[in-house]
């Protein structure tokens, strides 16, 4: 029940295209859902986060869509660029506690 | 402003040895969490500390321990190292009670 399941494991997108990564969770106590971007050899960097009382949040080219009834949330990267090539992790937590991470999606944006 | 800092950046140890990893949180942050990230996987929660008290512990053996100091910096200790302890160890800091955690660059530990 503590798991966060992420798909796909890897994704190849053409420059200018839309990258979509999906996550699903079981624990209804989760109340915070961040997305992190990680480059090789670096620590994860917070991209964008959402709470379950909001169905969508947009920051620049990054959008989180949240479906509370389905217990699913997704990251959309618009106008994907080669510099977006990285590993993306969704995560979830409750009451400011530990983050439970998905398995990660390796995104490659081809020029 | 300086972000979360960790030391050392890389470390090579042999099985059975002990290791100490260090973390300094973002100024003003009083909570520190430790995560282990094995290659190709998401980070796994090890410990969370606030005001020098352990506030959460993940599913790791007793060989793993940590502490937080009065200046809110933290140490992670791992005893009797195993090959499977080879990983990137990440430290994250946050304001207590707020969900947003900011990660440091990590310490890459290789156990031979």
Short mmCIF file of C-alpha atoms in Angstrom, two decimals, chain B:
data_model
loop_
_atom_site.label_atom_id
_atom_site.label_comp_id
_atom_site.label_asym_id
_atom_site.label_seq_id
_atom_site.Cartn_x
_atom_site.Cartn_y
_atom_site.Cartn_z
CA UNK B 1 21.93 30.65 -0.96
CA UNK B 2 23.80 27.41 -0.50
CA UNK B 3 21.83 24.25 -1.06
CA UNK B 4 22.16 20.97 0.79
CA UNK B 5 25.80 19.94 0.97
CA UNK B 6 27.14 16.43 1.45
CA UNK B 7 30.59 15.01 2.05
CA UNK B 8 32.48 13.18 0.81
CA UNK B 9 31.35 13.08 -2.83
CA UNK B 10 32.79 9.62 -3.44
CA UNK B 11 33.99 6.85 -1.15
CA UNK B 12 35.43 3.39 -1.66
CA UNK B 13 35.34 0.91 1.21
CA UNK B 14 35.81 -2.83 1.64
CA UNK B 15 33.34 -5.29 3.10
CA UNK B 16 33.14 -5.20 6.89
CA UNK B 17 34.34 -1.62 7.19
CA UNK B 18 32.44 1.29 8.66
CA UNK B 19 31.50 4.54 6.91
CA UNK B 20 30.30 7.98 8.04
CA UNK B 21 28.54 10.31 5.63
CA UNK B 22 27.83 13.95 6.40
CA UNK B 23 25.13 16.41 5.44
CA UNK B 24 24.52 20.11 6.01
CA UNK B 25 20.96 21.30 5.41
CA UNK B 26 19.81 24.49 3.75
CA UNK B 27 20.05 27.40 6.18
CA UNK B 28 16.85 27.59 8.22
CA UNK B 29 15.86 23.98 7.59
CA UNK B 30 15.63 21.91 10.76
CA UNK B 31 14.66 18.55 9.31
CA UNK B 32 17.04 16.18 7.55
CA UNK B 33 16.20 12.94 5.80
CA UNK B 34 18.48 10.25 4.39
CA UNK B 35 17.77 8.11 1.33
CA UNK B 36 19.60 5.28 -0.41
CA UNK B 37 19.48 5.13 -4.19
CA UNK B 38 20.68 1.94 -5.82
CA UNK B 39 21.59 2.26 -9.50
CA UNK B 40 18.51 2.23 -11.69
CA UNK B 41 16.01 2.61 -8.85
CA UNK B 42 14.22 5.38 -7.00
CA UNK B 43 15.54 6.63 -3.65
CA UNK B 44 14.55 4.57 -0.60
CA UNK B 45 13.89 6.29 2.72
CA UNK B 46 16.32 5.49 5.55
CA UNK B 47 15.85 8.08 8.32
CA UNK B 48 14.23 11.40 9.11
CA UNK B 49 15.47 13.67 11.89
CA UNK B 50 14.13 16.86 13.43
CA UNK B 51 15.58 18.73 16.39
CA UNK B 52 18.05 15.88 16.98
CA UNK B 53 15.24 13.37 17.36
CA UNK B 54 14.55 10.46 15.01
CA UNK B 55 11.11 11.04 13.52
CA UNK B 56 11.01 8.20 11.03
CA UNK B 57 12.91 5.08 10.04
CA UNK B 58 12.73 3.03 6.88
CA UNK B 59 13.15 -0.70 6.43
CA UNK B 60 16.92 -0.85 6.88
CA UNK B 61 18.96 -3.05 9.25
CA UNK B 62 20.42 -1.85 12.52
CA UNK B 63 23.79 -1.49 10.81
CA UNK B 64 22.43 1.85 9.65
CA UNK B 65 22.29 4.65 12.19
CA UNK B 66 22.18 8.42 12.09
CA UNK B 67 22.19 11.45 14.28
CA UNK B 68 21.50 15.16 14.02
CA UNK B 69 23.58 17.84 15.68
CA UNK B 70 22.49 21.12 17.36
CA UNK B 71 23.38 23.03 14.17
CA UNK B 72 20.97 20.67 12.29
CA UNK B 73 23.71 18.96 10.30
CA UNK B 74 23.54 15.19 10.24
CA UNK B 75 25.65 12.06 9.96
CA UNK B 76 24.69 8.69 8.54
CA UNK B 77 26.73 5.74 9.79
CA UNK B 78 26.82 2.30 8.26
CA UNK B 79 28.63 -0.54 10.04
CA UNK B 80 29.82 -3.89 8.72
CA UNK B 81 29.50 -2.82 5.09
CA UNK B 82 28.14 -5.30 2.57
CA UNK B 83 28.54 -5.27 -1.20
CA UNK B 84 24.83 -4.45 -1.43
CA UNK B 85 25.38 -1.17 0.42
CA UNK B 86 26.98 0.25 -2.71
CA UNK B 87 24.69 3.11 -3.69
CA UNK B 88 24.21 6.85 -3.89
CA UNK B 89 23.32 8.15 -0.43
CA UNK B 90 21.18 11.24 -0.56
CA UNK B 91 20.43 13.79 2.11
CA UNK B 92 17.38 16.03 1.90
CA UNK B 93 16.40 18.96 4.08
CA UNK B 94 13.09 20.67 4.73
CA UNK B 95 11.26 22.93 7.12
CA UNK B 96 9.63 20.68 9.69
CA UNK B 97 5.97 20.06 8.86
CA UNK B 98 6.40 21.14 5.26
CA UNK B 99 6.48 18.54 2.58
CA UNK B 100 9.03 19.99 0.20
CA UNK B 101 12.36 18.23 0.50
CA UNK B 102 15.47 19.53 -1.22
CA UNK B 103 18.17 17.02 -2.05
CA UNK B 104 21.91 17.32 -1.95
CA UNK B 105 24.24 15.94 -4.63
CA UNK B 106 24.73 12.68 -2.76
CA UNK B 107 27.68 10.56 -1.69
CA UNK B 108 28.56 7.73 -4.04
CA UNK B 109 29.65 4.72 -1.92
CA UNK B 110 31.32 1.73 -3.51
CA UNK B 111 31.88 -1.34 -1.35
CA UNK B 112 34.44 -3.82 -2.70
#
